[in-house]
Coordinates of C-alpha atoms and ligand atoms in Angstrom, one line a residue:
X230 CA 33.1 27.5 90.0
X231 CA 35.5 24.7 90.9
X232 CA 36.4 21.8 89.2
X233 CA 34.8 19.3 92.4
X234 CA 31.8 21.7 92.6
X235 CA 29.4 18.6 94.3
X236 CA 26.7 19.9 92.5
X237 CA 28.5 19.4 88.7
X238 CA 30.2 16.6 89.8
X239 CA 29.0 14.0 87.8
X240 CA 30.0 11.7 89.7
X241 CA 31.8 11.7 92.3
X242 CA 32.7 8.7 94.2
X243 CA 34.0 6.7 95.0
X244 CA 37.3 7.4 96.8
X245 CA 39.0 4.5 98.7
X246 CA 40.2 5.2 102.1
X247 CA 43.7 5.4 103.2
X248 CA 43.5 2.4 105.1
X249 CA 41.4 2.9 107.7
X250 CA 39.3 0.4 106.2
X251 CA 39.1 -2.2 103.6
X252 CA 40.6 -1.0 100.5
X253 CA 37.1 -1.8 98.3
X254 CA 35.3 0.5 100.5
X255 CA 33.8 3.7 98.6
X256 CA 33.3 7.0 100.8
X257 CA 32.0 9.6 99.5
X258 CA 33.2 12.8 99.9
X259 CA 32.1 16.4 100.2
X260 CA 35.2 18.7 99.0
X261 CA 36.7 15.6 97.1
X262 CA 36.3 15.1 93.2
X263 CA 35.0 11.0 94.1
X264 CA 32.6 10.1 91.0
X265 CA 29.7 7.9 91.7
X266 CA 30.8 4.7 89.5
X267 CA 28.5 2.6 90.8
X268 CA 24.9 3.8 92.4
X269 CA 24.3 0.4 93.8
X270 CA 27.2 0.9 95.8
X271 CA 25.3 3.3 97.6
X272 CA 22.1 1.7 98.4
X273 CA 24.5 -1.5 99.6
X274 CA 27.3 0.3 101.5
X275 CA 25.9 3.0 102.5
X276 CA 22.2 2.5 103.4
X277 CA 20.8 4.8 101.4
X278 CA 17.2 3.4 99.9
X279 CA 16.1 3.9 96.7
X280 CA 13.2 6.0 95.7
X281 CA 11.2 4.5 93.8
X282 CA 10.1 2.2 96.4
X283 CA 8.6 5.2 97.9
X284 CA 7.7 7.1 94.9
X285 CA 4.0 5.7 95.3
X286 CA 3.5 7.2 98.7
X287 CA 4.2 10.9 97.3
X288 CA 1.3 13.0 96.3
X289 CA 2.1 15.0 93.5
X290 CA 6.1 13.7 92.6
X291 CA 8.0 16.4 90.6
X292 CA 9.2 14.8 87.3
X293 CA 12.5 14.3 88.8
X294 CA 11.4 11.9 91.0
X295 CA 8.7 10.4 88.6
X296 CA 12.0 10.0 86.1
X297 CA 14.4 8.1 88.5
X298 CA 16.6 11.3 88.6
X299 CA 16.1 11.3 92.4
X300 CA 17.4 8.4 92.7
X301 CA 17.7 7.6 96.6
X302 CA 16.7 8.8 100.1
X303 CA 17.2 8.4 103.4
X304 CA 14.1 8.6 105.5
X305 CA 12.0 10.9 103.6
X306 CA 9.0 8.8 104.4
X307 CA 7.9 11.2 107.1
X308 CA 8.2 14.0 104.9
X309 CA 6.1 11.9 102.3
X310 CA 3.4 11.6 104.9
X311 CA 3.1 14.7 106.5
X312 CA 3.1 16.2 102.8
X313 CA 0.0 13.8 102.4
X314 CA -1.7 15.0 105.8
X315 CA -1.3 18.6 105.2
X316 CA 1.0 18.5 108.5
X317 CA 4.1 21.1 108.3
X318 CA 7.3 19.3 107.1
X319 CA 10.4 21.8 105.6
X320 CA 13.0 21.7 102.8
X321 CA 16.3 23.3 103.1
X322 CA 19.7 23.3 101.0
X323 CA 22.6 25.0 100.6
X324 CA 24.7 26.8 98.0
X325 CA 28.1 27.2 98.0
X326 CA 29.1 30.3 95.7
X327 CA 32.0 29.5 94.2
X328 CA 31.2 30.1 90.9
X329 CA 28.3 30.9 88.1
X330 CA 25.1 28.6 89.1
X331 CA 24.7 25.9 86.3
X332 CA 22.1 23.2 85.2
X333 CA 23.4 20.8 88.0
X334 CA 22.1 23.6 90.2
X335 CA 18.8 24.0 88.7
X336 CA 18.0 20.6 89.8
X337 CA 18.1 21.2 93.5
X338 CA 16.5 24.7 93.0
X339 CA 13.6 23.0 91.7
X340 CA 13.4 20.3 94.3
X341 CA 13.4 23.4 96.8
X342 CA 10.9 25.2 94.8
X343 CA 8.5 21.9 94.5
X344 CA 8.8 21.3 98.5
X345 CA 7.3 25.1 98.8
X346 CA 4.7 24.6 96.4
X347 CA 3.7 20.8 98.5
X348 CA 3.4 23.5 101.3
X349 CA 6.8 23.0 103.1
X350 CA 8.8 25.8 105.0
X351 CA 11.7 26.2 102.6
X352 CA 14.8 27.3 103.1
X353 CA 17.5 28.3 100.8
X354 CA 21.0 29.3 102.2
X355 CA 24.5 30.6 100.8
X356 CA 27.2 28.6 102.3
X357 CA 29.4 31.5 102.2
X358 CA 31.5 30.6 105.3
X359 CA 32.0 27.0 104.1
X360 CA 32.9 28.9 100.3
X361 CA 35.5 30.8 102.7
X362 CA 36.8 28.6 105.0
X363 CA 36.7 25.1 102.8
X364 CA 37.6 26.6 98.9
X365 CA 39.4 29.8 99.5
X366 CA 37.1 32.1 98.3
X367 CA 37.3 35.3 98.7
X368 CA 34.3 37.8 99.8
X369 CA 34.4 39.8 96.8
X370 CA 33.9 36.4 95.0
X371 CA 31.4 35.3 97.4
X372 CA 29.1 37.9 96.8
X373 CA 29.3 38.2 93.4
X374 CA 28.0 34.6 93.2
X375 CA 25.3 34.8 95.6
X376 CA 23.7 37.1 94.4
X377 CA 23.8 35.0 91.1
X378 CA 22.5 32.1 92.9
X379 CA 19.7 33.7 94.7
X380 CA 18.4 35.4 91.2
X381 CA 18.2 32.2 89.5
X382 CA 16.3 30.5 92.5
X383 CA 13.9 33.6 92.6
X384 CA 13.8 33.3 88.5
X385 CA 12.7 29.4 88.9
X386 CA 9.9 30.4 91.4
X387 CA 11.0 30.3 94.4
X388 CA 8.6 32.5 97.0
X389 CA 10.5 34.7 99.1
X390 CA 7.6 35.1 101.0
X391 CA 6.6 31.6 102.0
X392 CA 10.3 30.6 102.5
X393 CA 13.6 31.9 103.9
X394 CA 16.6 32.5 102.3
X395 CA 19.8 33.6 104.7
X396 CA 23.7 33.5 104.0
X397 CA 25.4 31.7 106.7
X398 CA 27.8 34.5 108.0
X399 CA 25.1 36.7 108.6
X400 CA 22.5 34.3 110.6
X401 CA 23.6 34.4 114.6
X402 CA 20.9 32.0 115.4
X403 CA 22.8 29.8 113.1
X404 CA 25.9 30.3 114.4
X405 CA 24.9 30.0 118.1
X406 CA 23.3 26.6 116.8
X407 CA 26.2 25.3 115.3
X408 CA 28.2 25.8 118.3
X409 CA 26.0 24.0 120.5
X410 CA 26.1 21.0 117.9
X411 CA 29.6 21.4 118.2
X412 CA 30.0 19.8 122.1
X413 CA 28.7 16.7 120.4
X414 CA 31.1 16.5 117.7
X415 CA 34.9 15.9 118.2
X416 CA 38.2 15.4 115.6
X417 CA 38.4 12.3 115.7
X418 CA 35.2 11.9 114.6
X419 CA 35.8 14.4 111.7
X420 CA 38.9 12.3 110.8
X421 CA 36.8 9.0 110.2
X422 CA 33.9 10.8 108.2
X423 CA 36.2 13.7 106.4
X424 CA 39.5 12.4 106.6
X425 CA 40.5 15.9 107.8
X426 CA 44.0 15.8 109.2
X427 CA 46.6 18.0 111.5
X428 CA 46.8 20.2 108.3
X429 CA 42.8 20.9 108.2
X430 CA 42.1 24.3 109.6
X431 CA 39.9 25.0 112.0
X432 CA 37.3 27.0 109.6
X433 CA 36.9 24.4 107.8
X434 CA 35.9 22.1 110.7
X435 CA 33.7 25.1 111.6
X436 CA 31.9 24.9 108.4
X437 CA 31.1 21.4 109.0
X438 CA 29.0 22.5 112.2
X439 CA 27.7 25.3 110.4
X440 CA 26.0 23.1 107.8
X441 CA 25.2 20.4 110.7
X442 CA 23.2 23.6 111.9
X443 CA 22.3 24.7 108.8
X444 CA 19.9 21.1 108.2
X445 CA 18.6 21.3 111.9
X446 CA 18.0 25.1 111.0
X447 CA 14.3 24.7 110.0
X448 CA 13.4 22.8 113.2
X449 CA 14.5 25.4 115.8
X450 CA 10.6 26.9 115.7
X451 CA 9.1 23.3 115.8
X452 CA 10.5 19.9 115.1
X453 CA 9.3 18.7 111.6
X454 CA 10.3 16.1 109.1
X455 CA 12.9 18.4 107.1
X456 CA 14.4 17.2 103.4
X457 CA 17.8 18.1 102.7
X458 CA 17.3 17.7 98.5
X459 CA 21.2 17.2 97.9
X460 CA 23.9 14.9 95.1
X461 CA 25.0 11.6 97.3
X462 CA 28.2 13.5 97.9
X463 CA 26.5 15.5 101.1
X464 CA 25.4 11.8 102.3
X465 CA 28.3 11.7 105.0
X466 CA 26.6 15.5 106.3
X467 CA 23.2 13.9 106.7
X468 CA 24.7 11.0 108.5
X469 CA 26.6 13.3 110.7
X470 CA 23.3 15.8 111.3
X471 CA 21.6 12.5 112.2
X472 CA 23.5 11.5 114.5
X473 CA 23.7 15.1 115.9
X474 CA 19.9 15.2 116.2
X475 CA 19.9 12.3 118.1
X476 CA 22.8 12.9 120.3
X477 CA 20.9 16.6 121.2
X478 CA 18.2 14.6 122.5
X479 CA 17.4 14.7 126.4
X480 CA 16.2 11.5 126.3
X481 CA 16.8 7.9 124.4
X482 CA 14.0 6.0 123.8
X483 CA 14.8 2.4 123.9
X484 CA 13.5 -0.9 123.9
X485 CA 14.0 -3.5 126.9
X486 CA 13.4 -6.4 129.2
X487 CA 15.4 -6.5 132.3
X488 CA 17.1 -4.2 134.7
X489 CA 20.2 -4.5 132.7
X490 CA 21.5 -3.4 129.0
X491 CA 21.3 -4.9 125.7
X492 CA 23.0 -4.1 122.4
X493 CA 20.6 -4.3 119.6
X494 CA 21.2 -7.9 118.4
X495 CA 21.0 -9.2 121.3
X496 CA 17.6 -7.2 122.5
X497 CA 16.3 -9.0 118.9
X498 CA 17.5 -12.6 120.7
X499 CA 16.4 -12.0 123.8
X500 CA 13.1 -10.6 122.3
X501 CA 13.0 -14.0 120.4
X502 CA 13.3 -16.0 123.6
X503 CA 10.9 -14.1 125.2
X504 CA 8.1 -14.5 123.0
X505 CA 8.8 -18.3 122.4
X506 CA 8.6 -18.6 126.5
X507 CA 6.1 -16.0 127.8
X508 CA 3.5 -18.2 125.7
X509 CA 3.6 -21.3 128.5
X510 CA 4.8 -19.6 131.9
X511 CA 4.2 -16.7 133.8
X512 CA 7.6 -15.5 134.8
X513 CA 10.0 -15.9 132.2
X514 CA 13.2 -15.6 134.0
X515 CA 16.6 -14.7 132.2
X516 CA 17.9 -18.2 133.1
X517 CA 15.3 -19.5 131.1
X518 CA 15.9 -17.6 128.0
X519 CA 19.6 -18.2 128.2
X520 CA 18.7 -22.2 128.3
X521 CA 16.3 -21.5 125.6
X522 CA 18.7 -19.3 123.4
X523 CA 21.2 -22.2 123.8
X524 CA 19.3 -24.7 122.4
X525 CA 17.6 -22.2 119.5
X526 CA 20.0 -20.2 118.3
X527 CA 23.5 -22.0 119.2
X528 CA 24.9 -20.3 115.7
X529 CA 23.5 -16.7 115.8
X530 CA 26.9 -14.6 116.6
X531 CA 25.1 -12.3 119.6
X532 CA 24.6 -15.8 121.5
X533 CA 27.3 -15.7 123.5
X534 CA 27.3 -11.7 124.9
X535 CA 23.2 -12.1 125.7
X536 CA 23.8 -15.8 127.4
X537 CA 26.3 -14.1 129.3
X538 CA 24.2 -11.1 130.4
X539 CA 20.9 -12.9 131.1
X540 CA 23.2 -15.7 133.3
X541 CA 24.2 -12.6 135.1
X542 CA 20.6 -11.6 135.3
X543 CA 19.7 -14.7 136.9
X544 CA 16.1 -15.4 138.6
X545 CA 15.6 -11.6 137.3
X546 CA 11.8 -12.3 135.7
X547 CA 12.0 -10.6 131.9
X548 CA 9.2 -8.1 131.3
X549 CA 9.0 -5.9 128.0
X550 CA 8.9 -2.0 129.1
X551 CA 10.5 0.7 127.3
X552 CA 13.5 2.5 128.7
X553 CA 14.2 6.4 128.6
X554 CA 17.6 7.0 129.2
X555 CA 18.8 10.5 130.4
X556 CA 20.8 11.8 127.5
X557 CA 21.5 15.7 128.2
X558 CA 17.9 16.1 130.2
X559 CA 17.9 18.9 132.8
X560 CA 17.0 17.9 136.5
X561 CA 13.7 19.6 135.9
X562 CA 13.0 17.7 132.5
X563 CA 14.2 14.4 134.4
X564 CA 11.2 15.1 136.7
X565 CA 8.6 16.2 135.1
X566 CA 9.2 13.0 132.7
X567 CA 8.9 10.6 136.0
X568 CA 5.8 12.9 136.3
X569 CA 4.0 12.2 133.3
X570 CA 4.9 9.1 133.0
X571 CA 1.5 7.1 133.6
X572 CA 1.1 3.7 135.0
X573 CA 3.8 1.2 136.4
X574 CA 7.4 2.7 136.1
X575 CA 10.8 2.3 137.8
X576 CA 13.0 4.8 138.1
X577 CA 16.6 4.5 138.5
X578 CA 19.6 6.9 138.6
X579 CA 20.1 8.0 134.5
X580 CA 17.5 6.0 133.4
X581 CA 13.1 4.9 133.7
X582 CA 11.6 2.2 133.0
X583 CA 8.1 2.2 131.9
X584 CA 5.9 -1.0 131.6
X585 CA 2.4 0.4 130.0
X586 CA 3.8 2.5 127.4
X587 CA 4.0 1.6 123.7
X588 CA 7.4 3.2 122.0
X589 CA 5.7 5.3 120.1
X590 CA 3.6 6.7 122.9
X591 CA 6.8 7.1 124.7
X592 CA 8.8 9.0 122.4
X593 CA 5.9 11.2 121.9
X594 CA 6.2 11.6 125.6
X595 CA 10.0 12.2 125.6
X596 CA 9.8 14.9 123.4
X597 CA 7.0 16.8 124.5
X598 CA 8.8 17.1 127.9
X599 CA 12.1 18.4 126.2
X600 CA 9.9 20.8 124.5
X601 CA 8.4 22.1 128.0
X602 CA 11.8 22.3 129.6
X603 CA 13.9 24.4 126.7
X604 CA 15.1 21.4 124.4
X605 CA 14.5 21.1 120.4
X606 CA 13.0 17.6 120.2
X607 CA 15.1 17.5 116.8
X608 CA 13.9 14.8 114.2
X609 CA 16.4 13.2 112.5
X610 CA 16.2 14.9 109.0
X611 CA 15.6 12.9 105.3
X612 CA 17.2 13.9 102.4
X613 CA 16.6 12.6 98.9
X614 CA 20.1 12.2 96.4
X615 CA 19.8 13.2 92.5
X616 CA 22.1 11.9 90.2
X617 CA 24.7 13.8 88.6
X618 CA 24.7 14.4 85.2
X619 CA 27.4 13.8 82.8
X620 CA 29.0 16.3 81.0
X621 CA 28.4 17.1 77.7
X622 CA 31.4 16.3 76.1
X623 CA 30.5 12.7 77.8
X624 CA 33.0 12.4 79.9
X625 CA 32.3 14.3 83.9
X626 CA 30.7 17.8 84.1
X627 CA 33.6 20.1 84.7
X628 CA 33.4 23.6 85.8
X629 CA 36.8 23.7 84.4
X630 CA 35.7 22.7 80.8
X631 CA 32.5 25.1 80.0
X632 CA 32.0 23.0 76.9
X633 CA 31.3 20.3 79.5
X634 CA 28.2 21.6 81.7
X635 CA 25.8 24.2 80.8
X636 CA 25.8 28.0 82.8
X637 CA 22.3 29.4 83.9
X638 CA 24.0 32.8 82.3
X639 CA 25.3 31.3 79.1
X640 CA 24.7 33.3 76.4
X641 CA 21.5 31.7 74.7
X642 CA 23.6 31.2 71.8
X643 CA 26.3 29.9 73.2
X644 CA 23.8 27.3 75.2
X645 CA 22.5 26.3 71.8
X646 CA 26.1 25.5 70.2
X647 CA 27.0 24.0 73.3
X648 CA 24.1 21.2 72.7
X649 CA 24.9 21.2 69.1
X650 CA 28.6 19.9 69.8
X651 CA 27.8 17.4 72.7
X652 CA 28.7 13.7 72.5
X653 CA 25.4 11.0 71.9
X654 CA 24.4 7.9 72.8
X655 CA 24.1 7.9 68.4
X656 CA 25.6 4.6 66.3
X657 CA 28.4 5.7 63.9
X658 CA 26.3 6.0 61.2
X659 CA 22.7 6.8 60.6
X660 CA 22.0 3.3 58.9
X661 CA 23.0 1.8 62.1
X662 CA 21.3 3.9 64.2
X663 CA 18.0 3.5 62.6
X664 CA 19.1 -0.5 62.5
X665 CA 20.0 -0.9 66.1
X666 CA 18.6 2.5 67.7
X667 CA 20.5 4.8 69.9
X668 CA 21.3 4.7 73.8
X669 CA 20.0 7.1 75.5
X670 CA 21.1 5.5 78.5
X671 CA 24.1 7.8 79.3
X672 CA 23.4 9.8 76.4
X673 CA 24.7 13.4 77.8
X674 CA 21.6 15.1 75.5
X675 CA 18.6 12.5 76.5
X676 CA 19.8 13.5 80.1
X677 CA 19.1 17.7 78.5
X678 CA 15.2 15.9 77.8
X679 CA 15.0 14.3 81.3
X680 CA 16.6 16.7 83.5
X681 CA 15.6 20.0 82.2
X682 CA 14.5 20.0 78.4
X683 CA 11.1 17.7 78.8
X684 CA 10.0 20.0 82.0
X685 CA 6.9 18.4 83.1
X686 CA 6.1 16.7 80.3
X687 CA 6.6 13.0 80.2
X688 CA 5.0 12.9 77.2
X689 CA 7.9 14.6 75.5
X690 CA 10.6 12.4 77.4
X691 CA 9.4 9.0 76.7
X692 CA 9.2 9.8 72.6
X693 CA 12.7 10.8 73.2
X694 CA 13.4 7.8 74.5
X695 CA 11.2 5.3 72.7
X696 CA 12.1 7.3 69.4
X697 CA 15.8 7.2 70.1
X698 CA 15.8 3.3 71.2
X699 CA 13.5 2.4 68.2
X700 CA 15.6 3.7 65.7
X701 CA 13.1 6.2 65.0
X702 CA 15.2 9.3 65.7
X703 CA 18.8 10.5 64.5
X704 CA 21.1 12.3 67.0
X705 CA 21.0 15.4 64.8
X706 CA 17.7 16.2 64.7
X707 CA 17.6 15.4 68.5
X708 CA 20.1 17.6 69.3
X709 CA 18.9 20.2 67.1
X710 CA 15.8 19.6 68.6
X711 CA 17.5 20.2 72.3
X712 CA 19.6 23.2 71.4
X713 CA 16.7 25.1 70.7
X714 CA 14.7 24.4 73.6
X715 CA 18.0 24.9 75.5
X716 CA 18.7 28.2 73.7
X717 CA 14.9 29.6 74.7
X718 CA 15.0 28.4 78.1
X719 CA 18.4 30.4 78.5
X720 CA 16.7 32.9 77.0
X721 CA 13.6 33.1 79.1
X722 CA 15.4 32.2 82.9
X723 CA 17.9 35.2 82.0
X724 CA 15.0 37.7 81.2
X725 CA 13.4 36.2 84.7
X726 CA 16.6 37.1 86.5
X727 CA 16.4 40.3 85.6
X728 CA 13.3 40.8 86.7
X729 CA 14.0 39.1 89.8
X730 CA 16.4 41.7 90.7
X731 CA 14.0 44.4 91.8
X732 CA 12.5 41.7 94.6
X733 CA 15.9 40.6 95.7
X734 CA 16.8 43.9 96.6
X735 CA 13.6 44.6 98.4
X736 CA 14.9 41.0 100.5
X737 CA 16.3 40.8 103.8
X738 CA 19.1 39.8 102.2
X739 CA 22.6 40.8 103.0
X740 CA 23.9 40.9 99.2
X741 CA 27.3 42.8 100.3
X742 CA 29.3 40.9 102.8
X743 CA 30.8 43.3 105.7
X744 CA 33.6 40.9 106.0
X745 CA 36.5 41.5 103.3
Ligands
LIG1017 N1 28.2 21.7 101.5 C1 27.2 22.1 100.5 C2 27.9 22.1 99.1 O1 29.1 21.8 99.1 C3 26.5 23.4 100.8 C4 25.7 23.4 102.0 C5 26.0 24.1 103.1 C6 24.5 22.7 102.2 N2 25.0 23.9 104.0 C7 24.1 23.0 103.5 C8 23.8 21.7 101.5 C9 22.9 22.5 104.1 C10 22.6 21.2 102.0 C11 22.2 21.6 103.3 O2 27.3 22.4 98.1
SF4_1018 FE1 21.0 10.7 72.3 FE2 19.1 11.7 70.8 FE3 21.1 10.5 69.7 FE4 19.3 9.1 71.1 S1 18.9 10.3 69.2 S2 21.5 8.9 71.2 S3 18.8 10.6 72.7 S4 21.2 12.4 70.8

């Protein structure tokens, strides 16, 4: 295990970048050690949204959701709904074996393991190329912790027969996948989202592909909304795999109201101008809309560029349609898309316009006809972010400090004493604490209670809570309290892995690497 492990990291953050842009600005980084000082900083900077928002819309939530643990998401609405409508939807994530799976670990097993048991097409892989190529691993290493990894997934519950489990260096679909996304990625794009350099080698930038192909993995039967269940670290992967999903695409489905382009803002002006005029005349031209812009919106900053554009466009009557652009279609697809295209259209050389279509009829209509001609139809995949926990000694979870983070194969024992010595939320004294109450907020063992100790029971992690905050409970007892429940649980996932070994070997699973 290495110290930046992204799964132990408590926190990883918040790195500044050399330069290229303010010097405030946080990225967040995969093989870094960045800590996540600030979570807001995420939702505001980065986009991603925050759960709870959506927790309603989720049948079922697993208690890591219902406890704020899952803390974010990016677009895991669709996934919400097709769970909802009994429509297929997938999980995947990966595993990097660089060391003894831990607690931090256990979290994203279990959000693999829930997705299954919604009825998702889980996938569970070993990044052992990335463990290779990015830490410096070596095979005999590698496999040593797979195998490790894959007994304590198959000790939590995961179903080997429902979902998939594959190392990355022995999948070819993969690999022909990943260098397919791999035309639609270049350096200098890996610079700005990895800072990789002249000194980055080139496995390492293969590894980056290889995951981009490793989250469009469960889509290559079907497209389906797919969750990648990941720490905020991986965000700038999903972004990228976005992005790649969409850039795959044969056709872009856009948005429009003349013969010409519009950026987005000023499509939203235009649109504005549009629906103010269309009311009183027939033909709206794009004279009119520029005059009418003017005079409404003198201060909004895309003024100027969609004035400019609509002058240009001149007598040109504005009409909503939407607009599918050729992206990477084949001649054929091109076709058959003018084809089935019904009612009024215009067709010009990369691009149609259609004037009947809703966009949601037409993107249903896009991707159908890059199914029919030998495209993937990719969906841009969700992922959901769970906080990192801290460390037990209260400062970050360290794979360098064991006293700091708890091993799935920690002696029992060991777990318990582990517990025993970890730092509180506690007052100084018990008289204070029982005046003032404790903070479980960042308290390293209320984080045992909601992460792991309290299972499904809320019950259980609300006394903990209320108790500790009341007054009512004294860090001693608690954490003798969470040492043994940490102490069985040891004991019962290690009696699991063992019995887990006799199915893993009956997997098709590559345990032994052939590469040395
Ligand atoms: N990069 C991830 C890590 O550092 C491992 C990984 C590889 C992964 N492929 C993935 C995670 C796909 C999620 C989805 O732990
Ligand atoms: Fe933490 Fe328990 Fe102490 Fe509260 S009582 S501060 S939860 S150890």
């Amino acid at each position: 295990m290495t110290d930046d492990d992204p799964h132990t990291e408590p926190v990883a953050p918040a790195r500044t970048d050399g330069g290229t842009k303010g010097a405030d600005d946080v990225t967040l980084d995969p093989w870094g050690s960045s800590t996540v000082a600030d979570y807001r900083k995420l939702f505001e900077e980065f986009g991603i949204e925050t759960f709870d928002a959506l927790l309603a819309d989720v049948p079922n939530p697993h208690y890591l959701m219902r406890r704020g643990v899952i803390f974010g998401h990016r677009d895991y609405e669709p996934v919400a709904e097709a769970m909802a409508n009994d429509e297929p939807f997938a999980a995947l994530s990966g595993f990097m074996p660089t060391g003894d799976p831990h607690i931090g670990h256990k979290l994203v097993f279990d959000e693999l393991i829930w997705h299954q048991q919604q009825g998702g097409d889980v996938y569970a892989l070993i990044a052992d190329l990335e463990a290779n190529s990015a830490r410096g691993m070596s095979w005999t290493e590698i496999d040593e912790h797979a195998e490790s990894y894959l007994l304590s997934l198959l000790a939590l519950g995961f179903d080997p027969d429902e979902g998939e489990l594959y190392r990355q260096s022995e999948n070819d679909e993969l690999q022909e996948l990943a260098f397919e996304l791999g035309a639609k990625a270049n350096f200098s794009e890996f610079q700005g989202i990895y800072g990789f350099d002249g000194e980055t080698s080139v496995s390492h930038m293969q590894s980056v592909v290889t995951q981009m192909a490793d989250i469009l993995y469960p889509q290559l039967d079907e497209p389906k909304p797919t969750v990648i269940p990941v720490g905020p670290d991986q965000d700038p992967h999903v972004r990228l795999a976005r992005d790649l999903a969409s850039r795959m695409r044969y056709f872009k489905v856009t948005k429009a109201y003349a013969s010409f382009e519009l950026e987005d803002a000023e499509r939203d002006l235009v649109a504005r101008a549009y629906e103010a005029l269309a009311d009183n005349e027939d033909d709206v031209r794009c004279s009119d809309a520029a005059a009418w812009l003017e005079s409404e919106a003198p201060d909004d900053p895309a003024l100027e560029s969609a004035v400019a554009k609509l002058d240009a466009g001149g007598k040109e009557p504005l009409r909503p349609r939407v607009r599918f652009f050729d992206r990477n279609a084949t001649a054929d697809a091109f076709e058959a898309l003018i084809e089935a295209i019904d009612g009024e259209k215009r067709v010009y050389e990369g691009h149609i316009d259609s004037f009947e279509l809703d966009r949601e009829a037409a993107a249903e209509l896009a991707r159908e006809v890059e199914l029919d001609h030998g495209g993937y139809g990719f969906r841009p995949p969700s992922s959901i972010y769970h906080r990192f926990m801290t460390g037990l000694t209260g400062g970050k979870m360290s794979s360098s400090d064991p006293a700091s983070h708890i091993s799935l194969l920690d002696d029992p024992e060991d777990g318990y004493d582990k517990v025993k010595a970890a730092a509180t939320g506690g007052r100084e004294t018990a008289e204070k604490q029982r005046e003032l109450g404790g903070e479980p907020d960042g308290c390293p063992v209320y984080e045992l209670y909601a992460y792991l100790l309290a299972g499904d029971d809320d019950g259980l992690a609300t006394e903990v809570y209320d108790e500790c905050i009341g007054g009512d409970r004294l860090c001693g007892g608690c954490k003798e309290q969470a040492a043994e429940l940490m102490a069985e649980f040891l004991d019962d996932h290690q009696e699991k892995r063992e019995e887990a070994r006799e199915l893993l070997a009956d997997l098709d699973i590559e345990l032994e690497s052939s590469r040395r």
